[in-house]
Amino acid sequence: MFRRIADFEKCWAYESEQTLRVLRALTDASLAQRVAPQDRTLGRMAWHLAGTIGEMAGRTGLAIDGPAHDAPPLSTAAGIAAAYERAAASLTASLQAAGWTDEALLVEDDMYGERWARGFTLFALVAHQAHHRGQMTVLMRQAGLAVPGVYGPARDEWASMGEQPPEV
């Protein structure tokens, strides 16, 4: 749970940039990749990340400049990345415009039938995208894409650093 706006803003800047790195590595052809017929496609998962920012933040009263949670997904990887980028930037701008303070992070809102402190809601947004980023990297590998490292180099990046990837 975040207790300081500044801590969230620093974390969100890093996490949303890492999500953008993953989204920008997608291709239009890769958007159809899925594990099984009943599972989300890579494109649907990426679109879900873009739409969830406004959906979750909206439950706290923030207005986000991004796609509606139930909007049909865009058909291009570049379009999805741009929509995510706009929504992610809008989140911090909306916090500032709403005048949220550190104390505001303790205010509770109805979130899916539960009462969540706003600091927890912001944490849930970060954790939610990290969760789906991990799923997306598996689908990216299945689609033959290079996976960008997020919390350290990915297998694909070791050679560019003049190193061998760790042994499996």
CSV table of N, CA and C in Angstrom, one decimal:
chain,number,residue,atom,x,y,z
A,1,MET,N,0.8,-1.2,0.0
A,1,MET,CA,0.0,0.0,0.0
A,1,MET,C,0.9,1.2,0.0
A,2,PHE,N,0.6,2.2,-0.8
A,2,PHE,CA,1.3,3.4,-0.9
A,2,PHE,C,0.8,4.4,0.2
A,3,ARG,N,1.7,5.0,0.9
A,3,ARG,CA,1.4,6.0,1.9
A,3,ARG,C,1.8,7.4,1.6
A,4,ARG,N,2.6,7.5,0.5
A,4,ARG,CA,3.0,8.8,0.0
A,4,ARG,C,2.8,8.9,-1.5
A,5,ILE,N,2.2,10.0,-1.9
A,5,ILE,CA,2.0,10.2,-3.4
A,5,ILE,C,3.3,10.2,-4.1
A,6,ALA,N,4.3,10.8,-3.6
A,6,ALA,CA,5.6,10.8,-4.3
A,6,ALA,C,6.1,9.4,-4.5
A,7,ASP,N,5.9,8.5,-3.6
A,7,ASP,CA,6.4,7.1,-3.7
A,7,ASP,C,5.6,6.4,-4.9
A,8,PHE,N,4.3,6.7,-4.9
A,8,PHE,CA,3.5,6.1,-6.0
A,8,PHE,C,4.0,6.6,-7.3
A,9,GLU,N,4.2,7.9,-7.4
A,9,GLU,CA,4.5,8.6,-8.7
A,9,GLU,C,5.9,8.0,-9.2
A,10,LYS,N,6.8,7.8,-8.3
A,10,LYS,CA,8.1,7.3,-8.7
A,10,LYS,C,8.0,5.8,-9.2
A,11,CYS,N,7.2,5.1,-8.4
A,11,CYS,CA,7.0,3.7,-8.8
A,11,CYS,C,6.2,3.6,-10.1
A,12,TRP,N,5.2,4.4,-10.3
A,12,TRP,CA,4.3,4.3,-11.5
A,12,TRP,C,5.1,4.7,-12.7
A,13,ALA,N,6.0,5.7,-12.6
A,13,ALA,CA,6.9,6.2,-13.7
A,13,ALA,C,7.7,5.0,-14.2
A,14,TYR,N,8.3,4.2,-13.3
A,14,TYR,CA,9.1,3.1,-13.7
A,14,TYR,C,8.2,2.0,-14.2
A,15,GLU,N,7.2,1.6,-13.5
A,15,GLU,CA,6.4,0.4,-13.9
A,15,GLU,C,5.6,0.7,-15.2
A,16,SER,N,5.1,1.9,-15.4
A,16,SER,CA,4.4,2.1,-16.7
A,16,SER,C,5.4,2.2,-17.8
A,17,GLU,N,6.6,2.7,-17.6
A,17,GLU,CA,7.6,2.7,-18.7
A,17,GLU,C,8.0,1.2,-19.0
A,18,GLN,N,8.1,0.4,-18.1
A,18,GLN,CA,8.4,-1.0,-18.3
A,18,GLN,C,7.2,-1.7,-19.1
A,19,THR,N,6.0,-1.4,-18.7
A,19,THR,CA,4.9,-1.9,-19.4
A,19,THR,C,4.9,-1.5,-20.9
A,20,LEU,N,5.2,-0.2,-21.1
A,20,LEU,CA,5.3,0.3,-22.4
A,20,LEU,C,6.4,-0.4,-23.2
A,21,ARG,N,7.5,-0.7,-22.6
A,21,ARG,CA,8.6,-1.4,-23.3
A,21,ARG,C,8.0,-2.8,-23.8
A,22,VAL,N,7.2,-3.5,-23.0
A,22,VAL,CA,6.7,-4.7,-23.4
A,22,VAL,C,5.7,-4.5,-24.5
A,23,LEU,N,4.8,-3.5,-24.4
A,23,LEU,CA,3.8,-3.3,-25.4
A,23,LEU,C,4.4,-2.9,-26.7
A,24,ARG,N,5.4,-2.1,-26.7
A,24,ARG,CA,6.1,-1.7,-27.9
A,24,ARG,C,6.8,-2.8,-28.6
A,25,ALA,N,7.1,-3.9,-27.9
A,25,ALA,CA,7.7,-5.0,-28.5
A,25,ALA,C,6.7,-5.9,-29.3
A,26,LEU,N,5.4,-5.7,-29.1
A,26,LEU,CA,4.4,-6.5,-29.8
A,26,LEU,C,4.4,-6.1,-31.3
A,27,THR,N,3.9,-7.0,-32.0
A,27,THR,CA,3.6,-6.8,-33.5
A,27,THR,C,2.2,-7.0,-33.7
A,28,ASP,N,1.7,-6.5,-34.8
A,28,ASP,CA,0.2,-6.7,-35.1
A,28,ASP,C,-0.1,-8.2,-35.2
A,29,ALA,N,0.8,-9.0,-35.8
A,29,ALA,CA,0.6,-10.4,-35.9
A,29,ALA,C,0.6,-11.1,-34.6
A,30,SER,N,1.4,-10.7,-33.6
A,30,SER,CA,1.5,-11.3,-32.3
A,30,SER,C,0.2,-11.1,-31.5
A,31,LEU,N,-0.6,-10.2,-31.8
A,31,LEU,CA,-1.8,-9.9,-31.0
A,31,LEU,C,-2.7,-11.1,-30.9
A,32,ALA,N,-2.7,-12.0,-31.9
A,32,ALA,CA,-3.6,-13.1,-31.9
A,32,ALA,C,-3.1,-14.3,-31.1
A,33,GLN,N,-1.8,-14.2,-30.5
A,33,GLN,CA,-1.2,-15.3,-29.8
A,33,GLN,C,-2.0,-15.6,-28.5
A,34,ARG,N,-2.3,-16.9,-28.2
A,34,ARG,CA,-2.9,-17.3,-27.0
A,34,ARG,C,-2.4,-18.7,-26.6
A,35,VAL,N,-2.6,-19.0,-25.4
A,35,VAL,CA,-2.2,-20.3,-24.9
A,35,VAL,C,-3.2,-21.4,-25.4
A,36,ALA,N,-4.4,-21.1,-25.2
A,36,ALA,CA,-5.5,-22.1,-25.6
A,36,ALA,C,-6.7,-21.3,-26.1
A,37,PRO,N,-7.6,-22.0,-26.8
A,37,PRO,CA,-8.8,-21.2,-27.3
A,37,PRO,C,-9.6,-20.5,-26.3
A,38,GLN,N,-9.7,-21.0,-25.1
A,38,GLN,CA,-10.5,-20.3,-24.1
A,38,GLN,C,-9.7,-19.1,-23.4
A,39,ASP,N,-8.5,-18.9,-23.7
A,39,ASP,CA,-7.7,-17.9,-23.0
A,39,ASP,C,-7.6,-16.6,-23.8
A,40,ARG,N,-7.3,-15.5,-23.1
A,40,ARG,CA,-7.2,-14.2,-23.8
A,40,ARG,C,-6.0,-14.3,-24.7
A,41,THR,N,-6.2,-13.5,-25.8
A,41,THR,CA,-5.1,-13.3,-26.7
A,41,THR,C,-4.1,-12.3,-26.1
A,42,LEU,N,-2.9,-12.2,-26.7
A,42,LEU,CA,-1.9,-11.3,-26.3
A,42,LEU,C,-2.5,-9.8,-26.5
A,43,GLY,N,-3.2,-9.6,-27.6
A,43,GLY,CA,-3.7,-8.3,-27.8
A,43,GLY,C,-4.8,-7.9,-26.9
A,44,ARG,N,-5.7,-8.9,-26.5
A,44,ARG,CA,-6.7,-8.6,-25.5
A,44,ARG,C,-6.1,-8.3,-24.1
A,45,MET,N,-5.0,-9.0,-23.8
A,45,MET,CA,-4.4,-8.8,-22.5
A,45,MET,C,-3.8,-7.4,-22.5
A,46,ALA,N,-3.1,-7.0,-23.6
A,46,ALA,CA,-2.5,-5.7,-23.7
A,46,ALA,C,-3.6,-4.6,-23.6
A,47,TRP,N,-4.7,-4.8,-24.3
A,47,TRP,CA,-5.8,-3.9,-24.2
A,47,TRP,C,-6.4,-3.8,-22.8
A,48,HIS,N,-6.5,-4.9,-22.1
A,48,HIS,CA,-7.0,-5.0,-20.8
A,48,HIS,C,-6.2,-4.1,-19.9
A,49,LEU,N,-4.8,-4.1,-20.0
A,49,LEU,CA,-4.0,-3.2,-19.2
A,49,LEU,C,-4.3,-1.7,-19.5
A,50,ALA,N,-4.5,-1.3,-20.7
A,50,ALA,CA,-4.9,0.0,-21.1
A,50,ALA,C,-6.2,0.5,-20.5
A,51,GLY,N,-7.2,-0.4,-20.5
A,51,GLY,CA,-8.5,-0.1,-20.0
A,51,GLY,C,-8.7,-0.1,-18.5
A,52,THR,N,-7.9,-0.9,-17.9
A,52,THR,CA,-8.0,-1.1,-16.4
A,52,THR,C,-7.6,0.2,-15.6
A,53,ILE,N,-6.7,0.9,-16.2
A,53,ILE,CA,-6.2,2.1,-15.5
A,53,ILE,C,-7.4,3.0,-15.2
A,54,GLY,N,-8.2,3.3,-16.2
A,54,GLY,CA,-9.4,4.2,-16.0
A,54,GLY,C,-10.5,3.5,-15.2
A,55,GLU,N,-10.6,2.2,-15.4
A,55,GLU,CA,-11.7,1.5,-14.7
A,55,GLU,C,-11.4,1.5,-13.2
A,56,MET,N,-10.2,1.2,-12.8
A,56,MET,CA,-9.9,1.2,-11.3
A,56,MET,C,-9.8,2.6,-10.8
A,57,ALA,N,-9.1,3.5,-11.4
A,57,ALA,CA,-9.0,4.8,-10.9
A,57,ALA,C,-10.3,5.5,-10.9
A,58,GLY,N,-11.2,5.2,-11.8
A,58,GLY,CA,-12.5,5.8,-11.9
A,58,GLY,C,-13.3,5.5,-10.6
A,59,ARG,N,-13.1,4.3,-10.0
A,59,ARG,CA,-13.8,4.0,-8.8
A,59,ARG,C,-13.4,4.8,-7.6
A,60,THR,N,-12.3,5.6,-7.8
A,60,THR,CA,-11.9,6.5,-6.7
A,60,THR,C,-12.3,7.9,-7.0
A,61,GLY,N,-12.9,8.1,-8.2
A,61,GLY,CA,-13.3,9.5,-8.5
A,61,GLY,C,-12.4,10.1,-9.5
A,62,LEU,N,-11.3,9.5,-9.9
A,62,LEU,CA,-10.4,10.1,-10.8
A,62,LEU,C,-10.9,9.9,-12.3
A,63,ALA,N,-10.7,10.9,-13.1
A,63,ALA,CA,-11.0,10.8,-14.5
A,63,ALA,C,-9.8,10.6,-15.3
A,64,ILE,N,-9.7,9.5,-16.0
A,64,ILE,CA,-8.6,9.1,-16.8
A,64,ILE,C,-8.8,9.2,-18.3
A,65,ASP,N,-7.8,9.8,-19.0
A,65,ASP,CA,-7.9,9.9,-20.4
A,65,ASP,C,-7.4,8.6,-21.0
A,66,GLY,N,-8.3,7.7,-21.2
A,66,GLY,CA,-7.9,6.4,-21.7
A,66,GLY,C,-9.1,5.6,-22.2
A,67,PRO,N,-8.9,4.4,-22.7
A,67,PRO,CA,-10.0,3.7,-23.3
A,67,PRO,C,-10.9,3.2,-22.1
A,68,ALA,N,-12.2,3.1,-22.5
A,68,ALA,CA,-13.2,2.5,-21.5
A,68,ALA,C,-12.8,1.0,-21.3
A,69,HIS,N,-13.0,0.5,-20.1
A,69,HIS,CA,-12.7,-0.8,-19.8
A,69,HIS,C,-13.4,-1.8,-20.7
A,70,ASP,N,-14.6,-1.5,-21.2
A,70,ASP,CA,-15.4,-2.4,-22.0
A,70,ASP,C,-15.3,-2.0,-23.5
A,71,ALA,N,-14.4,-1.1,-23.9
A,71,ALA,CA,-14.2,-0.7,-25.3
A,71,ALA,C,-13.6,-1.9,-26.1
A,72,PRO,N,-14.1,-2.1,-27.3
A,72,PRO,CA,-13.5,-3.2,-28.1
A,72,PRO,C,-12.0,-2.9,-28.3
A,73,PRO,N,-11.2,-4.0,-28.3
A,73,PRO,CA,-9.7,-3.7,-28.4
A,73,PRO,C,-9.3,-3.2,-29.8
A,74,LEU,N,-8.3,-2.4,-29.8
A,74,LEU,CA,-7.7,-1.9,-31.1
A,74,LEU,C,-7.0,-3.1,-31.8
A,75,SER,N,-6.9,-3.0,-33.1
A,75,SER,CA,-6.3,-4.1,-33.8
A,75,SER,C,-4.9,-3.9,-34.2
A,76,THR,N,-4.2,-2.8,-33.7
A,76,THR,CA,-2.8,-2.7,-33.9
A,76,THR,C,-2.0,-2.6,-32.6
A,77,ALA,N,-0.8,-3.1,-32.6
A,77,ALA,CA,0.0,-3.1,-31.5
A,77,ALA,C,0.4,-1.6,-31.1
A,78,ALA,N,0.7,-0.8,-32.2
A,78,ALA,CA,1.0,0.6,-31.9
A,78,ALA,C,-0.1,1.3,-31.3
A,79,GLY,N,-1.3,1.1,-31.8
A,79,GLY,CA,-2.5,1.7,-31.2
A,79,GLY,C,-2.7,1.4,-29.8
A,80,ILE,N,-2.6,0.1,-29.4
A,80,ILE,CA,-2.7,-0.3,-28.0
A,80,ILE,C,-1.7,0.3,-27.1
A,81,ALA,N,-0.4,0.4,-27.6
A,81,ALA,CA,0.6,1.0,-26.8
A,81,ALA,C,0.4,2.5,-26.6
A,82,ALA,N,-0.1,3.2,-27.6
A,82,ALA,CA,-0.4,4.6,-27.5
A,82,ALA,C,-1.6,4.8,-26.5
A,83,ALA,N,-2.6,4.0,-26.6
A,83,ALA,CA,-3.7,4.1,-25.7
A,83,ALA,C,-3.3,3.9,-24.2
A,84,TYR,N,-2.4,2.9,-24.0
A,84,TYR,CA,-1.9,2.6,-22.7
A,84,TYR,C,-1.0,3.8,-22.2
A,85,GLU,N,-0.2,4.3,-23.1
A,85,GLU,CA,0.7,5.4,-22.7
A,85,GLU,C,-0.1,6.6,-22.3
A,86,ARG,N,-1.2,6.9,-23.0
A,86,ARG,CA,-2.0,8.1,-22.7
A,86,ARG,C,-2.7,7.9,-21.3
A,87,ALA,N,-3.3,6.7,-21.1
A,87,ALA,CA,-3.9,6.4,-19.9
A,87,ALA,C,-3.0,6.4,-18.7
A,88,ALA,N,-1.8,5.8,-18.9
A,88,ALA,CA,-0.8,5.8,-17.8
A,88,ALA,C,-0.3,7.2,-17.4
A,89,ALA,N,-0.1,8.1,-18.4
A,89,ALA,CA,0.3,9.5,-18.1
A,89,ALA,C,-0.9,10.2,-17.4
A,90,SER,N,-2.1,9.9,-17.9
A,90,SER,CA,-3.2,10.6,-17.3
A,90,SER,C,-3.4,10.3,-15.9
A,91,LEU,N,-3.0,9.1,-15.4
A,91,LEU,CA,-3.2,8.7,-14.0
A,91,LEU,C,-2.5,9.7,-13.1
A,92,THR,N,-1.2,9.9,-13.3
A,92,THR,CA,-0.5,10.8,-12.4
A,92,THR,C,-1.0,12.3,-12.6
A,93,ALA,N,-1.4,12.7,-13.8
A,93,ALA,CA,-1.9,14.0,-14.0
A,93,ALA,C,-3.2,14.2,-13.3
A,94,SER,N,-4.0,13.1,-13.3
A,94,SER,CA,-5.3,13.2,-12.6
A,94,SER,C,-5.2,13.3,-11.1
A,95,LEU,N,-4.2,12.5,-10.6
A,95,LEU,CA,-3.9,12.6,-9.1
A,95,LEU,C,-3.6,14.0,-8.7
A,96,GLN,N,-2.8,14.7,-9.5
A,96,GLN,CA,-2.3,16.0,-9.2
A,96,GLN,C,-3.5,17.0,-9.4
A,97,ALA,N,-4.3,16.8,-10.5
A,97,ALA,CA,-5.4,17.7,-10.7
A,97,ALA,C,-6.5,17.6,-9.6
A,98,ALA,N,-6.6,16.4,-9.1
A,98,ALA,CA,-7.6,16.2,-8.0
A,98,ALA,C,-7.1,16.6,-6.7
A,99,GLY,N,-5.8,17.0,-6.6
A,99,GLY,CA,-5.3,17.5,-5.4
A,99,GLY,C,-5.1,16.4,-4.3
A,100,TRP,N,-4.9,15.2,-4.7
A,100,TRP,CA,-4.6,14.1,-3.8
A,100,TRP,C,-3.4,14.4,-2.9
A,101,THR,N,-3.5,14.2,-1.6
A,101,THR,CA,-2.4,14.4,-0.7
A,101,THR,C,-2.1,13.0,-0.1
A,102,ASP,N,-1.0,12.9,0.6
A,102,ASP,CA,-0.7,11.7,1.3
A,102,ASP,C,-1.9,11.2,2.1
A,103,GLU,N,-2.6,12.1,2.8
A,103,GLU,CA,-3.7,11.7,3.6
A,103,GLU,C,-4.8,11.1,2.8
A,104,ALA,N,-5.0,11.6,1.5
A,104,ALA,CA,-6.0,11.1,0.7
A,104,ALA,C,-5.8,9.6,0.4
A,105,LEU,N,-4.6,9.1,0.5
A,105,LEU,CA,-4.3,7.7,0.3
A,105,LEU,C,-5.0,6.7,1.3
A,106,LEU,N,-5.4,7.3,2.4
A,106,LEU,CA,-6.1,6.6,3.4
A,106,LEU,C,-7.6,6.5,3.2
A,107,VAL,N,-8.2,7.4,2.4
A,107,VAL,CA,-9.6,7.4,2.1
A,107,VAL,C,-10.0,6.0,1.4
A,108,GLU,N,-11.1,5.5,1.9
A,108,GLU,CA,-11.5,4.2,1.3
A,108,GLU,C,-12.7,4.4,0.3
A,109,ASP,N,-12.6,3.6,-0.7
A,109,ASP,CA,-13.6,3.6,-1.8
A,109,ASP,C,-14.2,2.2,-2.0
A,110,ASP,N,-15.4,2.1,-2.5
A,110,ASP,CA,-15.9,0.8,-2.9
A,110,ASP,C,-15.2,0.2,-4.1
A,111,MET,N,-14.5,-0.9,-3.9
A,111,MET,CA,-13.8,-1.5,-5.0
A,111,MET,C,-14.3,-3.0,-5.0
A,112,TYR,N,-15.1,-3.3,-6.0
A,112,TYR,CA,-15.5,-4.6,-6.2
A,112,TYR,C,-16.2,-5.3,-5.0
A,113,GLY,N,-17.0,-4.5,-4.3
A,113,GLY,CA,-17.7,-5.0,-3.2
A,113,GLY,C,-16.9,-5.0,-1.9
A,114,GLU,N,-15.7,-4.4,-1.9
A,114,GLU,CA,-14.9,-4.3,-0.7
A,114,GLU,C,-14.6,-2.8,-0.5
A,115,ARG,N,-14.0,-2.5,0.6
A,115,ARG,CA,-13.5,-1.1,0.9
A,115,ARG,C,-12.0,-1.2,0.8
A,116,TRP,N,-11.5,-0.4,-0.1
A,116,TRP,CA,-10.0,-0.3,-0.3
A,116,TRP,C,-9.5,1.1,-0.1
A,117,ALA,N,-8.5,1.2,0.7
A,117,ALA,CA,-7.8,2.5,0.8
A,117,ALA,C,-7.2,2.9,-0.5
A,118,ARG,N,-7.2,4.1,-0.9
A,118,ARG,CA,-6.7,4.6,-2.2
A,118,ARG,C,-5.3,4.2,-2.4
A,119,GLY,N,-4.5,4.2,-1.3
A,119,GLY,CA,-3.1,3.7,-1.4
A,119,GLY,C,-3.0,2.3,-1.8
A,120,PHE,N,-4.0,1.5,-1.4
A,120,PHE,CA,-4.0,0.1,-1.8
A,120,PHE,C,-4.4,0.0,-3.2
A,121,THR,N,-5.4,0.8,-3.6
A,121,THR,CA,-5.9,0.7,-5.0
A,121,THR,C,-4.7,1.1,-6.0
A,122,LEU,N,-3.9,2.0,-5.6
A,122,LEU,CA,-2.8,2.4,-6.5
A,122,LEU,C,-1.8,1.2,-6.5
A,123,PHE,N,-1.6,0.6,-5.4
A,123,PHE,CA,-0.7,-0.6,-5.4
A,123,PHE,C,-1.3,-1.7,-6.2
A,124,ALA,N,-2.6,-1.9,-6.2
A,124,ALA,CA,-3.2,-3.0,-7.0
A,124,ALA,C,-3.1,-2.7,-8.4
A,125,LEU,N,-3.1,-1.4,-8.9
A,125,LEU,CA,-2.9,-1.1,-10.3
A,125,LEU,C,-1.5,-1.5,-10.7
A,126,VAL,N,-0.5,-1.2,-9.9
A,126,VAL,CA,0.9,-1.6,-10.2
A,126,VAL,C,1.0,-3.1,-10.2
A,127,ALA,N,0.5,-3.8,-9.2
A,127,ALA,CA,0.6,-5.3,-9.2
A,127,ALA,C,-0.2,-5.9,-10.3
A,128,HIS,N,-1.3,-5.4,-10.7
A,128,HIS,CA,-2.1,-5.9,-11.7
A,128,HIS,C,-1.4,-5.9,-13.1
A,129,GLN,N,-0.7,-4.8,-13.4
A,129,GLN,CA,0.0,-4.7,-14.6
A,129,GLN,C,1.2,-5.6,-14.6
A,130,ALA,N,1.9,-5.7,-13.5
A,130,ALA,CA,3.0,-6.6,-13.4
A,130,ALA,C,2.6,-8.0,-13.6
A,131,HIS,N,1.5,-8.4,-13.0
A,131,HIS,CA,0.9,-9.8,-13.2
A,131,HIS,C,0.7,-10.1,-14.7
A,132,HIS,N,0.0,-9.2,-15.4
A,132,HIS,CA,-0.3,-9.4,-16.8
A,132,HIS,C,0.9,-9.2,-17.7
A,133,ARG,N,1.9,-8.4,-17.3
A,133,ARG,CA,3.1,-8.3,-18.1
A,133,ARG,C,3.8,-9.6,-18.1
A,134,GLY,N,3.8,-10.3,-17.0
A,134,GLY,CA,4.5,-11.6,-16.9
A,134,GLY,C,3.8,-12.6,-17.8
A,135,GLN,N,2.5,-12.6,-17.8
A,135,GLN,CA,1.7,-13.5,-18.7
A,135,GLN,C,2.0,-13.2,-20.1
A,136,MET,N,2.1,-11.9,-20.4
A,136,MET,CA,2.4,-11.4,-21.8
A,136,MET,C,3.7,-11.9,-22.3
A,137,THR,N,4.7,-11.9,-21.4
A,137,THR,CA,6.1,-12.3,-21.9
A,137,THR,C,6.1,-13.7,-22.3
A,138,VAL,N,5.3,-14.6,-21.7
A,138,VAL,CA,5.2,-16.0,-22.1
A,138,VAL,C,4.6,-16.1,-23.5
A,139,LEU,N,3.5,-15.3,-23.7
A,139,LEU,CA,2.9,-15.3,-25.0
A,139,LEU,C,3.8,-14.7,-26.1
A,140,MET,N,4.6,-13.7,-25.7
A,140,MET,CA,5.5,-13.1,-26.6
A,140,MET,C,6.6,-14.1,-27.1
A,141,ARG,N,7.1,-14.9,-26.1
A,141,ARG,CA,8.0,-16.0,-26.5
A,141,ARG,C,7.4,-17.0,-27.5
A,142,GLN,N,6.2,-17.4,-27.2
A,142,GLN,CA,5.5,-18.3,-28.1
A,142,GLN,C,5.3,-17.7,-29.4
A,143,ALA,N,5.1,-16.4,-29.5
A,143,ALA,CA,4.9,-15.7,-30.8
A,143,ALA,C,6.3,-15.4,-31.5
A,144,GLY,N,7.4,-15.8,-30.9
A,144,GLY,CA,8.7,-15.6,-31.5
A,144,GLY,C,9.3,-14.2,-31.3
A,145,LEU,N,8.7,-13.4,-30.4
A,145,LEU,CA,9.2,-12.0,-30.2
A,145,LEU,C,10.3,-12.0,-29.2
A,146,ALA,N,11.2,-11.0,-29.3
A,146,ALA,CA,12.2,-10.7,-28.2
A,146,ALA,C,11.4,-10.1,-27.0
A,147,VAL,N,11.8,-10.5,-25.9
A,147,VAL,CA,11.2,-10.0,-24.6
A,147,VAL,C,12.1,-9.0,-24.0
A,148,PRO,N,11.6,-7.8,-23.7
A,148,PRO,CA,12.5,-6.9,-23.0
A,148,PRO,C,12.6,-7.2,-21.5
A,149,GLY,N,13.7,-7.0,-20.9
A,149,GLY,CA,13.9,-7.2,-19.5
A,149,GLY,C,13.1,-6.1,-18.8
A,150,VAL,N,12.6,-6.5,-17.6
A,150,VAL,CA,11.8,-5.5,-16.8
A,150,VAL,C,12.6,-5.3,-15.5
A,151,TYR,N,12.9,-6.3,-14.7
A,151,TYR,CA,13.6,-6.2,-13.5
A,151,TYR,C,15.0,-6.7,-13.6
A,152,GLY,N,15.5,-6.7,-14.8
A,152,GLY,CA,16.8,-7.2,-15.1
A,152,GLY,C,16.8,-7.7,-16.5
A,153,PRO,N,17.9,-8.0,-17.0
A,153,PRO,CA,18.0,-8.4,-18.4
A,153,PRO,C,17.2,-9.7,-18.7
A,154,ALA,N,16.5,-9.7,-19.8
A,154,ALA,CA,15.8,-10.9,-20.3
A,154,ALA,C,16.9,-11.7,-21.1
A,155,ARG,N,16.6,-13.0,-21.3
A,155,ARG,CA,17.5,-13.8,-22.0
A,155,ARG,C,18.0,-13.2,-23.3
A,156,ASP,N,17.1,-12.5,-24.0
A,156,ASP,CA,17.4,-11.9,-25.3
A,156,ASP,C,18.4,-10.7,-25.2
A,157,GLU,N,18.6,-10.2,-24.0
A,157,GLU,CA,19.4,-9.0,-23.9
A,157,GLU,C,20.8,-9.3,-23.4
A,158,TRP,N,21.1,-10.5,-22.9
A,158,TRP,CA,22.5,-10.7,-22.4
A,158,TRP,C,23.5,-10.6,-23.5
A,159,ALA,N,23.3,-11.0,-24.7
A,159,ALA,CA,24.3,-10.9,-25.8
A,159,ALA,C,24.7,-9.4,-26.0
A,160,SER,N,23.7,-8.5,-26.0
A,160,SER,CA,23.9,-7.1,-26.2
A,160,SER,C,24.8,-6.5,-25.1
A,161,MET,N,24.9,-7.2,-24.0
A,161,MET,CA,25.7,-6.8,-22.9
A,161,MET,C,27.1,-7.5,-22.9
A,162,GLY,N,27.3,-8.3,-23.9
A,162,GLY,CA,28.6,-9.0,-24.0
A,162,GLY,C,28.6,-10.2,-23.1
A,163,GLU,N,27.5,-10.7,-22.6
A,163,GLU,CA,27.4,-11.8,-21.7
A,163,GLU,C,26.6,-12.9,-22.2
A,164,GLN,N,26.8,-14.1,-21.6
A,164,GLN,CA,26.0,-15.3,-21.9
A,164,GLN,C,24.8,-15.3,-20.9
A,165,PRO,N,23.7,-15.7,-21.4
A,165,PRO,CA,22.5,-15.8,-20.4
A,165,PRO,C,22.8,-16.8,-19.4
A,166,PRO,N,22.3,-16.6,-18.2
A,166,PRO,CA,22.5,-17.6,-17.1
A,166,PRO,C,22.1,-19.0,-17.6
A,167,GLU,N,22.8,-20.0,-17.1
A,167,GLU,CA,22.4,-21.4,-17.4
A,167,GLU,C,21.1,-21.8,-16.8
A,168,VAL,N,20.3,-22.5,-17.6
A,168,VAL,CA,19.0,-22.9,-17.1
A,168,VAL,C,19.1,-24.2,-16.3
